[in-house]
CSV table of C-alpha atoms and ligand atoms in Angstrom, one decimal:
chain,number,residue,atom,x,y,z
A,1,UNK,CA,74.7,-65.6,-144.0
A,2,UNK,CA,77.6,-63.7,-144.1
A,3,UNK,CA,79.2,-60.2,-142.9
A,4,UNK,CA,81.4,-58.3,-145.8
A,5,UNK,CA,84.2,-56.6,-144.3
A,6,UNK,CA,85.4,-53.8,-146.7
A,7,UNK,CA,89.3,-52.9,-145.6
A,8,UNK,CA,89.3,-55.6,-143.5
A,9,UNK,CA,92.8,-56.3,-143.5
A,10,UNK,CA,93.6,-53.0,-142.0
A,11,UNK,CA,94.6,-51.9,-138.8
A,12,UNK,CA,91.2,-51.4,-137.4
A,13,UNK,CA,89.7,-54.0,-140.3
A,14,UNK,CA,91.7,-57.1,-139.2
A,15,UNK,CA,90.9,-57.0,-135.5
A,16,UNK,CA,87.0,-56.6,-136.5
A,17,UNK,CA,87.7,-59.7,-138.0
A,18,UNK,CA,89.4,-61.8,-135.6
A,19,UNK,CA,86.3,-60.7,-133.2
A,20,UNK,CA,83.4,-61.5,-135.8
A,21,UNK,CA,85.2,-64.9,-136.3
A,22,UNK,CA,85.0,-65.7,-132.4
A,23,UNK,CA,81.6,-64.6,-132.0
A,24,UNK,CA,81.3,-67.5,-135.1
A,25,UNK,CA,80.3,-64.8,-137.7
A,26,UNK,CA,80.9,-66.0,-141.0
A,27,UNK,CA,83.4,-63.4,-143.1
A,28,UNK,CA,83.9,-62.3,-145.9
A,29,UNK,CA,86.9,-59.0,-147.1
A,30,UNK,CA,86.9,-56.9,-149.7
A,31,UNK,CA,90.4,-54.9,-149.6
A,32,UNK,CA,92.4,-53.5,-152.3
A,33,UNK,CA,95.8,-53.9,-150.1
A,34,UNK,CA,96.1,-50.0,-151.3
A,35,UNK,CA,97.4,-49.5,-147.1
A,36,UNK,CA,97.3,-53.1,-145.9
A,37,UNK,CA,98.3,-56.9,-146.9
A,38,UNK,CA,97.4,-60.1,-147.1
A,39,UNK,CA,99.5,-61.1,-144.5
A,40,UNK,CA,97.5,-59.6,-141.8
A,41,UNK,CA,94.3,-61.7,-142.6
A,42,UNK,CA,96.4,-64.7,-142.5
A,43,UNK,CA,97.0,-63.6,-139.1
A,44,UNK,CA,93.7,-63.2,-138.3
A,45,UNK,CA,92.9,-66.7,-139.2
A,46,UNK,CA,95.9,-68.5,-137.2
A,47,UNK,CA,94.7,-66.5,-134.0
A,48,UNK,CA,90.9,-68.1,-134.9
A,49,UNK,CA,91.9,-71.4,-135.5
A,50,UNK,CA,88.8,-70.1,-138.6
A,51,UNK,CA,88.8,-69.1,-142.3
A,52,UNK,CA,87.5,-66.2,-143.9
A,53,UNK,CA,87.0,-65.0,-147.2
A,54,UNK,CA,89.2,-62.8,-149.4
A,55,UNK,CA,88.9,-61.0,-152.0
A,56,UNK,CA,91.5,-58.2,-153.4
A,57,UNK,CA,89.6,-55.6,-154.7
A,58,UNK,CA,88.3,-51.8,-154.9
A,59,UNK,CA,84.9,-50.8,-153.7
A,60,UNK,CA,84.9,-48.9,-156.7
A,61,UNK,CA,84.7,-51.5,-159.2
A,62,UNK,CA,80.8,-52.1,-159.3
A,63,UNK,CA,81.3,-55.7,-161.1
A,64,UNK,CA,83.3,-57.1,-158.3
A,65,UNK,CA,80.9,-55.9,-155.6
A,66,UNK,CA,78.1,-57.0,-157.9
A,67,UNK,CA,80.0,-60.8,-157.9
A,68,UNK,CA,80.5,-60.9,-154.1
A,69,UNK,CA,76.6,-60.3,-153.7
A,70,UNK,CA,75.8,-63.2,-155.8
A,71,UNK,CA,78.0,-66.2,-154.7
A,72,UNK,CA,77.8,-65.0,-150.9
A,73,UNK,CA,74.9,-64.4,-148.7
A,74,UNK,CA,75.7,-61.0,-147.0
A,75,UNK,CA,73.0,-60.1,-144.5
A,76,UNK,CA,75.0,-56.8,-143.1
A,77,UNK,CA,78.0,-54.9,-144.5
A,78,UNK,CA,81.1,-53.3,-142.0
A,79,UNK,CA,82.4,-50.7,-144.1
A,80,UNK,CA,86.1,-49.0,-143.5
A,81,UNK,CA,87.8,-49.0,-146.6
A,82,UNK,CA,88.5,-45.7,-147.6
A,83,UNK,CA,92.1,-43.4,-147.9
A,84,UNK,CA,92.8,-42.2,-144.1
A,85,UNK,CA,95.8,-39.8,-144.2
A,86,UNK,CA,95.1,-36.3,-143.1
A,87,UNK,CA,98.2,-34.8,-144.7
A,88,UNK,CA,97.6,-36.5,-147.9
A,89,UNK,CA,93.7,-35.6,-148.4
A,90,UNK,CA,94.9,-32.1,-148.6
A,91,UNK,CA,96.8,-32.3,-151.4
A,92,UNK,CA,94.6,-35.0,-153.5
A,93,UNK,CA,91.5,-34.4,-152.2
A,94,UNK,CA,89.9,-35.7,-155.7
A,95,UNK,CA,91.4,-38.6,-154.8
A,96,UNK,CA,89.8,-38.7,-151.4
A,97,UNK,CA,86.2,-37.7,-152.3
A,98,UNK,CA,86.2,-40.3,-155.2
A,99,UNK,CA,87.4,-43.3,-153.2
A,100,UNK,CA,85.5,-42.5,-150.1
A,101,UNK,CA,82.7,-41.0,-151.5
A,102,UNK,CA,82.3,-42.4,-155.2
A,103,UNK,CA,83.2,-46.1,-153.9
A,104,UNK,CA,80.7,-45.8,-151.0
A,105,UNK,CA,77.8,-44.7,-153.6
A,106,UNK,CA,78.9,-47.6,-155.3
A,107,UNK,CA,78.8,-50.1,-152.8
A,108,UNK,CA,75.3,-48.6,-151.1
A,109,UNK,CA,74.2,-48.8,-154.6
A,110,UNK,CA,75.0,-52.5,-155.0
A,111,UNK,CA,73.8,-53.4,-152.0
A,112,UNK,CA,70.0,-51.8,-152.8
A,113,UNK,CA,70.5,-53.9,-155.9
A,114,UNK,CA,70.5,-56.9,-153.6
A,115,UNK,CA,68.6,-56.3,-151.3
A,116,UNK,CA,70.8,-56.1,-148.7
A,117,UNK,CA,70.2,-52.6,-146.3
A,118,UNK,CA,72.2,-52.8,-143.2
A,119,UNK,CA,75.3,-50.7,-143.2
A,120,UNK,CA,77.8,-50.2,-140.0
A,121,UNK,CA,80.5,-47.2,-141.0
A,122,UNK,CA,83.9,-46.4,-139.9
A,123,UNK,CA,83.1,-42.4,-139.0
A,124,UNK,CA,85.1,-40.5,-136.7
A,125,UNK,CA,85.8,-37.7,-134.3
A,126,UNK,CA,86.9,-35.9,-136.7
A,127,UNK,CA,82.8,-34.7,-137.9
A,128,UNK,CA,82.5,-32.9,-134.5
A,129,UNK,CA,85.4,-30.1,-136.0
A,130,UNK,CA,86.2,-28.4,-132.8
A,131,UNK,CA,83.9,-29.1,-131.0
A,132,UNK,CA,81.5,-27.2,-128.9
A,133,UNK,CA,81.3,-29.1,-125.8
A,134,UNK,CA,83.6,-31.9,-123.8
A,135,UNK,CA,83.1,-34.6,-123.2
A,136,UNK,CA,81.5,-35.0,-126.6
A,137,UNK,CA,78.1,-36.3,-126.7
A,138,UNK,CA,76.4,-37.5,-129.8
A,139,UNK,CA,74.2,-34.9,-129.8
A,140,UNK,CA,76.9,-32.1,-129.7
A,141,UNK,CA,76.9,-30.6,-133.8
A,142,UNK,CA,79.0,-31.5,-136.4
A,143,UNK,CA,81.5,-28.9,-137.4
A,144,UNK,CA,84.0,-27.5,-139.6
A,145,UNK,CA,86.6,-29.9,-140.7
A,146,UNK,CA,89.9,-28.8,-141.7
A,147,UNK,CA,91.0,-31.6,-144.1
A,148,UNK,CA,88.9,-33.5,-147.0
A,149,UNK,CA,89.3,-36.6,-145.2
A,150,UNK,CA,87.7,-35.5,-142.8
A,151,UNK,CA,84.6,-33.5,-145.0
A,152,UNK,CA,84.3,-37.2,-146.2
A,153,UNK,CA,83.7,-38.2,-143.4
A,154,UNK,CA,80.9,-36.1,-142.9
A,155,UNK,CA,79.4,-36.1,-146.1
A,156,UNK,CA,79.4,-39.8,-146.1
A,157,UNK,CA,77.3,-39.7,-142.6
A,158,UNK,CA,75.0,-37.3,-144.3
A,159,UNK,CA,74.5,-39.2,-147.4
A,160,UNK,CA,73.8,-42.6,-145.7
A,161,UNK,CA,71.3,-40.9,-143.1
A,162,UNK,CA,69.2,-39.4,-146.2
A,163,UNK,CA,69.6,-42.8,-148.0
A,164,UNK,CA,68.0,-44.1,-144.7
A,165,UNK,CA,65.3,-41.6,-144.6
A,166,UNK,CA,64.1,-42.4,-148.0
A,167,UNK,CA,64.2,-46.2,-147.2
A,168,UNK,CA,63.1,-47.3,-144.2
A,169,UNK,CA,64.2,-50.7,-144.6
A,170,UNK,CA,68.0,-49.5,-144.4
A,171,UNK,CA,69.5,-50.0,-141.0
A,172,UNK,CA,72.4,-47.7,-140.9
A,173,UNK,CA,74.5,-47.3,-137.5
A,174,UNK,CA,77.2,-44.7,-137.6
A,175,UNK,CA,80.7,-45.4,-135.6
A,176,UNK,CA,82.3,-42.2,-134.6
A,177,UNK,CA,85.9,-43.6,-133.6
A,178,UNK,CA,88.1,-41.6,-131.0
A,179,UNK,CA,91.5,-42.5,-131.5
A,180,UNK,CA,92.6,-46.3,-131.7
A,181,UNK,CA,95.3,-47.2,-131.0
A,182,UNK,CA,97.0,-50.4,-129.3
A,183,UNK,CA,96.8,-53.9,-130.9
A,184,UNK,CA,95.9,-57.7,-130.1
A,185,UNK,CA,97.3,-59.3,-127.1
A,186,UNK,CA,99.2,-61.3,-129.5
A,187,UNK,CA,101.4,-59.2,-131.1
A,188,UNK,CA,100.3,-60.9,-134.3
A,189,UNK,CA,98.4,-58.1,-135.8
A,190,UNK,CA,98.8,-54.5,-135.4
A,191,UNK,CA,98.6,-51.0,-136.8
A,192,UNK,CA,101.2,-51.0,-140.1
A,193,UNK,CA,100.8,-47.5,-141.4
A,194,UNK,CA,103.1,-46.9,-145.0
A,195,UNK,CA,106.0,-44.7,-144.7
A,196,UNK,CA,106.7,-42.0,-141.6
A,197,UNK,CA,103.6,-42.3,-139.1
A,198,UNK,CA,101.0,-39.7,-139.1
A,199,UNK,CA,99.3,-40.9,-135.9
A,200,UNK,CA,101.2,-40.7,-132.5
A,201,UNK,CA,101.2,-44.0,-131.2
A,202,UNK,CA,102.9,-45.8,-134.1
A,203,UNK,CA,105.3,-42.4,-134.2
A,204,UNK,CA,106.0,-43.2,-130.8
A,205,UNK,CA,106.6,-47.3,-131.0
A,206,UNK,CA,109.0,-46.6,-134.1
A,207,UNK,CA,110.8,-44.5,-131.8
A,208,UNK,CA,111.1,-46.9,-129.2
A,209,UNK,CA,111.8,-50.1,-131.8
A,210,UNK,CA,115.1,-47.8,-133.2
A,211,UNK,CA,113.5,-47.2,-136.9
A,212,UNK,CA,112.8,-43.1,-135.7
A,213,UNK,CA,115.5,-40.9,-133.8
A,214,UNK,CA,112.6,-38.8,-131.4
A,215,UNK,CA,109.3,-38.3,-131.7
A,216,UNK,CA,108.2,-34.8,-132.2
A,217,UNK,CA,105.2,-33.0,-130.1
A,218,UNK,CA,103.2,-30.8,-132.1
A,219,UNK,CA,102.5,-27.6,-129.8
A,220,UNK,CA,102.5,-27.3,-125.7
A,221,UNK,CA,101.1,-24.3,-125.8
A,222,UNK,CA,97.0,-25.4,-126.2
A,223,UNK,CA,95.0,-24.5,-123.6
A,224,UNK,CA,95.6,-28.2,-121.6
A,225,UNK,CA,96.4,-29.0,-118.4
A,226,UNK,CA,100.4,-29.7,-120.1
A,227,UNK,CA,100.0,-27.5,-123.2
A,228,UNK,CA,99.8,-30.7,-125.5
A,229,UNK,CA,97.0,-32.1,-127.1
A,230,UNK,CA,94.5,-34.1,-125.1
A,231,UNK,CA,92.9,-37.0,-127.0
A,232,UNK,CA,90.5,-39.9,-126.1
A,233,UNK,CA,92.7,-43.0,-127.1
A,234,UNK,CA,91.3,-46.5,-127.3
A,235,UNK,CA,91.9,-49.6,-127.8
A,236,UNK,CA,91.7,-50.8,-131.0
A,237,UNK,CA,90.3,-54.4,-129.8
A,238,UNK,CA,87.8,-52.9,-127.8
A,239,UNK,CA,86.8,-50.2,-130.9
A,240,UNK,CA,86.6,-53.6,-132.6
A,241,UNK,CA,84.3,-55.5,-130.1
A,242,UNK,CA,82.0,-52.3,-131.0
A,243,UNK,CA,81.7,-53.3,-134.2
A,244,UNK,CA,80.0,-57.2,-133.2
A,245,UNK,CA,78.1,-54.5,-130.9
A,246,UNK,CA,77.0,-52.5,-133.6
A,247,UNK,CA,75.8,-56.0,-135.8
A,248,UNK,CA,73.9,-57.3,-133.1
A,249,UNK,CA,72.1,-53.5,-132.4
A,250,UNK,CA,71.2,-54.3,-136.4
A,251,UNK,CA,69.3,-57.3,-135.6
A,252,UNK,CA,67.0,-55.1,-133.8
A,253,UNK,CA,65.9,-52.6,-136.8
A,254,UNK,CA,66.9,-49.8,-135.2
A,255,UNK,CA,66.8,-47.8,-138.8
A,256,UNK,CA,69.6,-45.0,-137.8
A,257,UNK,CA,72.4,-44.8,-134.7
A,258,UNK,CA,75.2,-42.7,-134.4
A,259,UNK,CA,77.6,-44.0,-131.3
A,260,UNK,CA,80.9,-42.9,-130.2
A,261,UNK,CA,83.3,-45.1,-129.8
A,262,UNK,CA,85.8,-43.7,-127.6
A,263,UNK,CA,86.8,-44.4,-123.4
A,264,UNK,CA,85.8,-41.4,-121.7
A,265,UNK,CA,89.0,-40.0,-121.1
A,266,UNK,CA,91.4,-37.3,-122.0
A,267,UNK,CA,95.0,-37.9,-122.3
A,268,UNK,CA,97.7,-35.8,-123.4
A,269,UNK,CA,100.9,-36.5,-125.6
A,270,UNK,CA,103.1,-36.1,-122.3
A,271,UNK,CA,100.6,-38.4,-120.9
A,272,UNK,CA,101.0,-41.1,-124.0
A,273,UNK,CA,105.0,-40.2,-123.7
A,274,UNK,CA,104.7,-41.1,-119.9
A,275,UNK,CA,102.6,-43.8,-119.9
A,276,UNK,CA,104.6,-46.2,-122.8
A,277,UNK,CA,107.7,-45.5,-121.0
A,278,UNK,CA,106.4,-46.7,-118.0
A,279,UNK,CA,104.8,-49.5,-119.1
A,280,UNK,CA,107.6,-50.6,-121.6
A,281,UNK,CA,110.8,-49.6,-120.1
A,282,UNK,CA,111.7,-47.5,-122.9
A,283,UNK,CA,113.0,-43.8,-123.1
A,284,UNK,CA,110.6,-41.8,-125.7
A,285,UNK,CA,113.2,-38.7,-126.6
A,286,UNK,CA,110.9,-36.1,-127.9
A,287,UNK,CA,111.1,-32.0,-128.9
A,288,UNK,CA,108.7,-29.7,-128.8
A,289,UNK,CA,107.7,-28.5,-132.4
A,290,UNK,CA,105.2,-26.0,-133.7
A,291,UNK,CA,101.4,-26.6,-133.7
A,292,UNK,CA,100.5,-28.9,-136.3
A,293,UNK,CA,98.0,-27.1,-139.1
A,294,UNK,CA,93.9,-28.5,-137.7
A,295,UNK,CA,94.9,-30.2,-135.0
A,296,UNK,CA,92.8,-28.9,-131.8
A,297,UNK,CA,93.3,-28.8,-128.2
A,298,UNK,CA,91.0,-31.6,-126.7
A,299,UNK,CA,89.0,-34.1,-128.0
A,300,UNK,CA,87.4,-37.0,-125.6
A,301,UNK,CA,83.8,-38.1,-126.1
A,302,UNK,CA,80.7,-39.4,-123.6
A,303,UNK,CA,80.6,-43.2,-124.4
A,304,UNK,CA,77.0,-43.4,-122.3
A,305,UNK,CA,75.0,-43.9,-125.6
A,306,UNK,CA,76.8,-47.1,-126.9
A,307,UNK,CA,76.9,-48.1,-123.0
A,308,UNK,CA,73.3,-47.6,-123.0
A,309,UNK,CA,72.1,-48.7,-126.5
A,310,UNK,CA,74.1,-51.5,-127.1
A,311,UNK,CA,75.7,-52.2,-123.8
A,312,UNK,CA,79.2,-51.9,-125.0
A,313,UNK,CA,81.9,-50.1,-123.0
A,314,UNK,CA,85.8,-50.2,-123.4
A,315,UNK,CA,87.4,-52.6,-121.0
A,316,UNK,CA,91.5,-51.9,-121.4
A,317,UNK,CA,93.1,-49.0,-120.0
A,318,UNK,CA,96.3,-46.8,-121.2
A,319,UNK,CA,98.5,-49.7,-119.8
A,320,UNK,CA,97.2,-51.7,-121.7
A,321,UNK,CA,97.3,-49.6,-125.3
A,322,UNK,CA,100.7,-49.1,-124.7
A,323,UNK,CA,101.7,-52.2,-123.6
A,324,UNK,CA,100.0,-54.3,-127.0
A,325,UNK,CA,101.3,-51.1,-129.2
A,326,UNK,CA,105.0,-52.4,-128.0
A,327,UNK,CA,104.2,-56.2,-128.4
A,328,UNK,CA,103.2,-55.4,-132.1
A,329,UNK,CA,105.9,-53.2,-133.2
A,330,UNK,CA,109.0,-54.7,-130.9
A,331,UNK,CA,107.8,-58.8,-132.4
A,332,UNK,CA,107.1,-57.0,-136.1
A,333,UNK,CA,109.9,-54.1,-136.2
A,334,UNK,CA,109.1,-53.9,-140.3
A,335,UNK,CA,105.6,-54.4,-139.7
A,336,UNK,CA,104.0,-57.5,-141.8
A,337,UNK,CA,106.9,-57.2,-144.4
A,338,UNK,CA,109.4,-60.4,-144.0
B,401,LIG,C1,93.7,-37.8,-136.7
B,401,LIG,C2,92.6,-37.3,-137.5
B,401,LIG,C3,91.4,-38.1,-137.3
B,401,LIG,C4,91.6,-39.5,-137.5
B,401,LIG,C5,92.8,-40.0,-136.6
B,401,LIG,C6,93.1,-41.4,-136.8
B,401,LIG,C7,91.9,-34.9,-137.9
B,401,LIG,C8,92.0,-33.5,-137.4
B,401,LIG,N1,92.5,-35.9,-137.2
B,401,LIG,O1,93.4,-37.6,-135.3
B,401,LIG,O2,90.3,-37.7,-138.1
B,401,LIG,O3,90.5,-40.3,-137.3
B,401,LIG,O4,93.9,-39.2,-136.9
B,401,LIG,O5,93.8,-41.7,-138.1
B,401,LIG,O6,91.4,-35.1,-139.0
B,401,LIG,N2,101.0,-35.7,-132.3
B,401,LIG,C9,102.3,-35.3,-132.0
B,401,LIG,N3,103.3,-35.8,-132.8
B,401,LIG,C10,103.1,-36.7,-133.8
B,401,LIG,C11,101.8,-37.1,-134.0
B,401,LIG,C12,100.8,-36.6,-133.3
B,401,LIG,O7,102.5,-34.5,-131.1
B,401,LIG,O8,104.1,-37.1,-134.4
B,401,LIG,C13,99.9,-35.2,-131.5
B,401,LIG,C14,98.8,-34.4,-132.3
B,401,LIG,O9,99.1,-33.1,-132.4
B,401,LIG,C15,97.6,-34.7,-131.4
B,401,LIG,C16,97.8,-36.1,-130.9
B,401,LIG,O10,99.2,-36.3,-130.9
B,401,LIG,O11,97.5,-33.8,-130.3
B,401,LIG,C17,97.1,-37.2,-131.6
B,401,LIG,O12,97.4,-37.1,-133.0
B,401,LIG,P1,97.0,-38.2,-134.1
B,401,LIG,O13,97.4,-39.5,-133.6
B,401,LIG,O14,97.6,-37.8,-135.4
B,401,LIG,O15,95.4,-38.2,-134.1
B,401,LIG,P2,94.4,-37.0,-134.3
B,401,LIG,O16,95.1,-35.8,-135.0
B,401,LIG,O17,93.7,-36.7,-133.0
């Protein structure tokens, strides 16, 4: 029996895999190398000593899914391919809602075909909007995104809890990732985003590795204890460890979780700033710039219910994100490229 990993050579992708390979879970990927490479799952298998299997393709191409399901045994698909970039969804959101939502119908579709009904998905923060209490429980409602990566998100959640409602025999376990960050101990595999970083941490390690002059923070004027945003960052091998977690809360039928995935702690962008130079050495220069269009002002969550359910909690702390987001970036200044 096997797990398919769909993006799994991505950021958060690989380092699912390297911990499903130690915990002796057979593997097979499904990537289109749209945001990622090969490299990375290469990677994955030196630091394993194991092999996994690969296989370059789109979730929206029925016939390879269709293939994969008949030479492999899957028992459980982890499912994070999809596009990721804020900025971009706004400008081709039809691009968005048909990879993330057409290729998910696809794959959900395939899998009823054979029989296989357990599905762990990549969601995130992002569903909660702004939301209306904090720390953020799962309870606490969805809101209002402001992007369509974001409303895909949500409308994937949605559409997998009524596929489970109408199907018992689906297990379906939602992830709803805080903000990952970091990178294995190794410095072997790490976060390799295409052009100028979105996200703030590999903003701020392209900054410290020379490739970026100075970072620039996106409003001090929210209500925070600094004026900058506070976010709950974690690390991305512990968000990863949720996901054997999640596959082993599977084995119990548990029909439909949501979980957090998250620390339990707020940190700001003077915090992050603060706490890589400190850890690293390194001098972050940085300016103050306007708000950025649907960011809000804090975001942390109440990890309790994956504590609880599944008995996972993060183990690394800021020093540690920071430290592992340096290794990466300062042994791999252009990423997996040569
Ligand atoms: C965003 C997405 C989230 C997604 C996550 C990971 C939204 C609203 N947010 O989260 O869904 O899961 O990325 O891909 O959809 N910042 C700067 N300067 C920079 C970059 C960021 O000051 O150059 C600040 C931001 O204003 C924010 C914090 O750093 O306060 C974190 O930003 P970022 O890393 O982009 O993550 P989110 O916006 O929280």
């Amino acid at each position: 029996m096997a797990i398919l990993v769909t993006g799994g050579a991505g950021f958060i992708g690989s380092h699912t895999c390297v911990e499903l390979l130690n915990e002796g879970y057979e593997v097979v990927v499904l990537d289109n190398l749209s945001n990622s490479c090969e490299e990375s799952l290469v990677r994955v298998q030196e630091l394993t000593g194991k092999t996994l299997k690969f296989v370059k393709g789109d979730i929206l191409d029925r016939d390879i899914l269709n293939q994969i399901f008949e030479t492999e045994e899957i028992e459980s698909v982890i499912h994070f391919a999809g596009l990721k970039a804020v900025g971009e969804s706004v400008s081709i959101p039809w691009e968005y809602y048909n990879n993330n939502i057409t290729g998910t119908l696809v794959l959900v579709d395939v899998m009823k075909q054979h029989g296989c009904k357990n599905i762990i998905f990549s969601s995130s923060a992002t569903v909660y909007g702004d939301p209306a209490q904090i720390p953020i429980t799962e309870e606490c409602p969805k809101g209002q995104c402001t992007n369509p990566y974001g409303w895909t998100k949500s409308m994937l959640e949605q559409m997998l809890m009524d596929i489970q409602k109408a199907d018992n025999e689906w297990n379906v376990i939602l992830l709803r990732y805080f903000n990952p960050i970091g990178a294995h101990k190794s410095g072997r595999i790490g976060e390799n985003p295409n052009g100028i970083p979105n996200n703030l941490m590999p903003y701020v390690t392209q900054v410290a590795v020379g490739k970026l002059e100075c970072l620039g923070i996106f409003g001090n004027d929210y209500d925070t204890p600094d004026g900058t945003g506070v976010r709950d960052y974690i690390h991305v091998v512990d968000l990863a460890r949720g996901h054997v977690a999640a596959l082993k809360k599977i084995d119990e039928n548990p029909e439909l979780c949501i979980y957090n995935l998250g620390t339990g702690h707020g940190y700001s962008v003077l915090d992050i700033v603060k706490n890589f130079e400190a850890a690293n050495g390194i001098k972050i220069p940085y300016v103050i710039k306007n708000r950025r269009p649907g960011d809000i002002a804090t975001c942390y969550c109440d990890p309790q219910k994956a504590k609880e359910e599944m008995g996972w909690v993060a183990q690394y702390d800021i020093k540690d994100m920071c430290e592992d987001a340096w290794r990466w970036q300062s042994n791999n200044p252009n990423g997996y490229e040569k």
